[in-house]
mmCIF file of C-alpha atoms and ligand atoms in Angstrom:
data_model
loop_
_atom_site.group_PDB
_atom_site.id
_atom_site.type_symbol
_atom_site.label_atom_id
_atom_site.label_comp_id
_atom_site.label_asym_id
_atom_site.label_seq_id
_atom_site.Cartn_x
_atom_site.Cartn_y
_atom_site.Cartn_z
ATOM 1 C CA UNK A 1 4.301 -11.749 -18.717
ATOM 2 C CA UNK A 2 2.165 -11.060 -21.651
ATOM 3 C CA UNK A 3 0.111 -7.557 -22.123
ATOM 4 C CA UNK A 4 -3.247 -7.499 -23.242
ATOM 5 C CA UNK A 5 -4.829 -4.096 -24.057
ATOM 6 C CA UNK A 6 -7.983 -2.140 -25.397
ATOM 7 C CA UNK A 7 -7.829 1.117 -27.389
ATOM 8 C CA UNK A 8 -10.336 3.399 -28.705
ATOM 9 C CA UNK A 9 -8.673 6.580 -29.599
ATOM 10 C CA UNK A 10 -5.181 5.310 -29.942
ATOM 11 C CA UNK A 11 -3.519 6.549 -26.562
ATOM 12 C CA UNK A 12 -3.129 3.097 -25.115
ATOM 13 C CA UNK A 13 -1.845 1.939 -28.232
ATOM 14 C CA UNK A 14 0.822 4.521 -28.212
ATOM 15 C CA UNK A 15 1.674 3.606 -24.614
ATOM 16 C CA UNK A 16 2.125 0.001 -25.871
ATOM 17 C CA UNK A 17 4.580 1.199 -28.493
ATOM 18 C CA UNK A 18 6.840 3.009 -25.918
ATOM 19 C CA UNK A 19 7.404 -0.340 -24.172
ATOM 20 C CA UNK A 20 9.681 -1.641 -26.998
ATOM 21 C CA UNK A 21 10.302 -5.440 -27.646
ATOM 22 C CA UNK A 22 10.286 -6.192 -23.974
ATOM 23 C CA UNK A 23 6.773 -7.411 -24.009
ATOM 24 C CA UNK A 24 4.418 -9.126 -26.357
ATOM 25 C CA UNK A 25 1.107 -7.159 -26.468
ATOM 26 C CA UNK A 26 -2.252 -8.502 -27.847
ATOM 27 C CA UNK A 27 -4.741 -5.740 -28.705
ATOM 28 C CA UNK A 28 -8.451 -6.999 -28.086
ATOM 29 C CA UNK A 29 -10.597 -6.323 -31.399
ATOM 30 C CA UNK A 30 -13.963 -5.034 -30.292
ATOM 31 C CA UNK A 31 -15.464 -6.922 -33.439
ATOM 32 C CA UNK A 32 -14.084 -10.251 -32.370
ATOM 33 C CA UNK A 33 -12.490 -10.352 -28.766
ATOM 34 C CA UNK A 34 -12.537 -14.069 -28.695
ATOM 35 C CA UNK A 35 -9.040 -15.316 -28.486
ATOM 36 C CA UNK A 36 -7.359 -17.568 -25.857
ATOM 37 C CA UNK A 37 -4.161 -16.663 -24.662
ATOM 38 C CA UNK A 38 -3.238 -19.480 -22.225
ATOM 39 C CA UNK A 39 -0.340 -17.579 -20.534
ATOM 40 C CA UNK A 40 -0.243 -15.128 -17.685
ATOM 41 C CA UNK A 41 -0.977 -11.417 -18.670
ATOM 42 C CA UNK A 42 -1.694 -7.850 -17.508
ATOM 43 C CA UNK A 43 -4.687 -6.053 -18.873
ATOM 44 C CA UNK A 44 -4.211 -2.344 -19.915
ATOM 45 C CA UNK A 45 -7.431 -0.713 -20.082
ATOM 46 C CA UNK A 46 -8.651 2.994 -20.566
ATOM 47 C CA UNK A 47 -11.835 4.443 -19.333
ATOM 48 C CA UNK A 48 -15.155 4.489 -20.934
ATOM 49 C CA UNK A 49 -18.667 3.677 -20.296
ATOM 50 C CA UNK A 50 -19.418 0.061 -19.653
ATOM 51 C CA UNK A 51 -20.975 -0.439 -23.215
ATOM 52 C CA UNK A 52 -17.735 0.485 -24.938
ATOM 53 C CA UNK A 53 -15.481 -1.568 -22.886
ATOM 54 C CA UNK A 54 -17.736 -4.574 -23.044
ATOM 55 C CA UNK A 55 -15.484 -6.552 -25.324
ATOM 56 C CA UNK A 56 -12.972 -6.713 -22.518
ATOM 57 C CA UNK A 57 -15.515 -8.622 -20.428
ATOM 58 C CA UNK A 58 -16.140 -10.694 -23.164
ATOM 59 C CA UNK A 59 -12.549 -11.531 -23.809
ATOM 60 C CA UNK A 60 -11.904 -12.224 -19.899
ATOM 61 C CA UNK A 61 -14.787 -14.592 -19.957
ATOM 62 C CA UNK A 62 -13.736 -16.529 -22.919
ATOM 63 C CA UNK A 63 -12.316 -20.014 -22.225
ATOM 64 C CA UNK A 64 -9.653 -20.042 -19.608
ATOM 65 C CA UNK A 65 -8.707 -16.418 -20.031
ATOM 66 C CA UNK A 66 -9.570 -15.214 -16.592
ATOM 67 C CA UNK A 67 -7.299 -17.871 -14.917
ATOM 68 C CA UNK A 68 -4.505 -16.211 -16.607
ATOM 69 C CA UNK A 69 -5.460 -12.585 -15.614
ATOM 70 C CA UNK A 70 -2.760 -11.647 -12.916
ATOM 71 C CA UNK A 71 -3.155 -7.781 -13.012
ATOM 72 C CA UNK A 72 -4.861 -4.670 -14.374
ATOM 73 C CA UNK A 73 -3.709 -1.057 -15.309
ATOM 74 C CA UNK A 74 -6.334 1.710 -15.500
ATOM 75 C CA UNK A 75 -5.400 4.662 -18.134
ATOM 76 C CA UNK A 76 -7.671 7.802 -18.123
ATOM 77 C CA UNK A 77 -7.999 11.239 -17.713
ATOM 78 C CA UNK A 78 -7.819 13.044 -14.103
ATOM 79 C CA UNK A 79 -10.090 15.519 -15.023
ATOM 80 C CA UNK A 80 -12.944 13.074 -14.877
ATOM 81 C CA UNK A 81 -12.175 13.289 -11.003
ATOM 82 C CA UNK A 82 -13.800 10.429 -8.956
ATOM 83 C CA UNK A 83 -14.624 8.698 -12.230
ATOM 84 C CA UNK A 84 -10.620 8.382 -12.840
ATOM 85 C CA UNK A 85 -9.957 4.905 -14.276
ATOM 86 C CA UNK A 86 -13.409 3.628 -12.931
ATOM 87 C CA UNK A 87 -13.447 0.924 -15.635
ATOM 88 C CA UNK A 88 -10.347 -0.662 -14.270
ATOM 89 C CA UNK A 89 -11.308 -0.582 -10.848
ATOM 90 C CA UNK A 90 -14.567 -2.271 -11.621
ATOM 91 C CA UNK A 91 -12.967 -4.887 -13.462
ATOM 92 C CA UNK A 92 -10.319 -5.159 -10.807
ATOM 93 C CA UNK A 93 -13.081 -5.926 -8.281
ATOM 94 C CA UNK A 94 -15.275 -8.169 -10.575
ATOM 95 C CA UNK A 95 -12.225 -10.334 -11.372
ATOM 96 C CA UNK A 96 -10.456 -10.145 -8.060
ATOM 97 C CA UNK A 97 -6.991 -8.992 -9.572
ATOM 98 C CA UNK A 98 -4.928 -6.374 -8.117
ATOM 99 C CA UNK A 99 -5.023 -2.599 -9.815
ATOM 100 C CA UNK A 100 -1.086 -2.544 -10.216
ATOM 101 C CA UNK A 101 -0.746 1.021 -11.692
ATOM 102 C CA UNK A 102 -2.629 3.859 -13.352
ATOM 103 C CA UNK A 103 -1.689 6.610 -15.843
ATOM 104 C CA UNK A 104 -3.110 9.449 -17.978
ATOM 105 C CA UNK A 105 -3.374 9.231 -21.808
ATOM 106 C CA UNK A 106 -0.586 7.655 -23.471
ATOM 107 C CA UNK A 107 1.863 7.725 -20.333
ATOM 108 C CA UNK A 108 4.832 9.653 -19.776
ATOM 109 C CA UNK A 109 8.551 8.070 -19.713
ATOM 110 C CA UNK A 110 8.146 7.701 -15.878
ATOM 111 C CA UNK A 111 4.919 5.824 -16.550
ATOM 112 C CA UNK A 112 6.637 3.565 -18.778
ATOM 113 C CA UNK A 113 9.316 3.050 -15.999
ATOM 114 C CA UNK A 114 6.618 2.330 -13.251
ATOM 115 C CA UNK A 115 4.859 0.256 -15.384
ATOM 116 C CA UNK A 116 7.700 -2.089 -15.866
ATOM 117 C CA UNK A 117 8.587 -1.923 -12.334
ATOM 118 C CA UNK A 118 4.846 -2.853 -11.214
ATOM 119 C CA UNK A 119 4.908 -5.879 -13.923
ATOM 120 C CA UNK A 120 8.095 -7.239 -12.450
ATOM 121 C CA UNK A 121 7.125 -7.002 -8.796
ATOM 122 C CA UNK A 122 3.944 -9.146 -9.833
ATOM 123 C CA UNK A 123 6.074 -11.769 -11.461
ATOM 124 C CA UNK A 124 8.340 -11.958 -8.462
HETATM 125 C C1 FMN B 1 -16.029 9.745 -24.337
HETATM 126 C C2 FMN B 1 -14.992 9.452 -23.394
HETATM 127 C C3 FMN B 1 -15.291 9.529 -21.898
HETATM 128 C C4 FMN B 1 -14.322 9.125 -21.204
HETATM 129 N N1 FMN B 1 -14.596 8.955 -19.844
HETATM 130 C C5 FMN B 1 -13.493 8.864 -18.913
HETATM 131 C C6 FMN B 1 -13.777 8.527 -17.515
HETATM 132 O O1 FMN B 1 -14.851 8.548 -17.071
HETATM 133 N N2 FMN B 1 -12.838 8.454 -16.498
HETATM 134 C C7 FMN B 1 -11.377 8.508 -17.028
HETATM 135 O O2 FMN B 1 -10.362 8.453 -16.216
HETATM 136 N N3 FMN B 1 -11.357 8.935 -18.224
HETATM 137 C C8 FMN B 1 -12.110 8.935 -19.220
HETATM 138 N N4 FMN B 1 -11.820 9.190 -20.580
HETATM 139 C C9 FMN B 1 -10.370 9.262 -21.037
HETATM 140 C C10 FMN B 1 -9.832 8.009 -21.738
HETATM 141 O O3 FMN B 1 -9.997 7.031 -20.972
HETATM 142 C C11 FMN B 1 -8.414 8.461 -21.929
HETATM 143 O O4 FMN B 1 -8.227 9.598 -22.736
HETATM 144 C C12 FMN B 1 -7.738 7.437 -22.465
HETATM 145 O O5 FMN B 1 -6.126 7.292 -22.367
HETATM 146 C C13 FMN B 1 -8.083 6.866 -23.506
HETATM 147 O O6 FMN B 1 -7.380 5.435 -24.270
HETATM 148 P P1 FMN B 1 -7.467 4.907 -25.823
HETATM 149 O O7 FMN B 1 -7.138 6.122 -26.535
HETATM 150 O O8 FMN B 1 -6.576 3.866 -25.719
HETATM 151 O O9 FMN B 1 -8.862 4.481 -26.022
HETATM 152 C C14 FMN B 1 -12.899 9.350 -21.314
HETATM 153 C C15 FMN B 1 -12.584 9.524 -22.845
HETATM 154 C C16 FMN B 1 -13.687 9.968 -23.714
HETATM 155 C C17 FMN B 1 -13.462 9.985 -25.177
#
């Protein structure tokens, strides 16, 4: 399973570094989100207004990418209360893929462990 992620302030990027060499990860470039993956992937996405996360939608709609989109993980800040991880929730519905995990900021060691378990479960 590949990992695709988006990061504006660097928290998600920091989480990706904590995963180590087990996963290949691709960061969506907001300037040029149009790349074709052709392999199953999980998307990790932070929460912002739709205008900011729009490159992720462009990536998902590009060529055959949506066909390989297997699961989504939302990251955010629980202080946003009912708006916690709304971006991931919306994309999960829009593309009909399961929301497999959520965490805050760059994640704790427990989040790293839980994330890996959630991805393994998706693969089995
Ligand atoms: C302007 C702004 C708006 C945000 N809005 C939300 C929100 O509505 N819900 C939420 O859960 N987190 C929200 N967050 C928190 C970020 O999604 C969170 O800090 C995330 O870890 C950032 O990831 P990144 O550094 O990889 O971009 C917001 C952060 C900023 C700076």
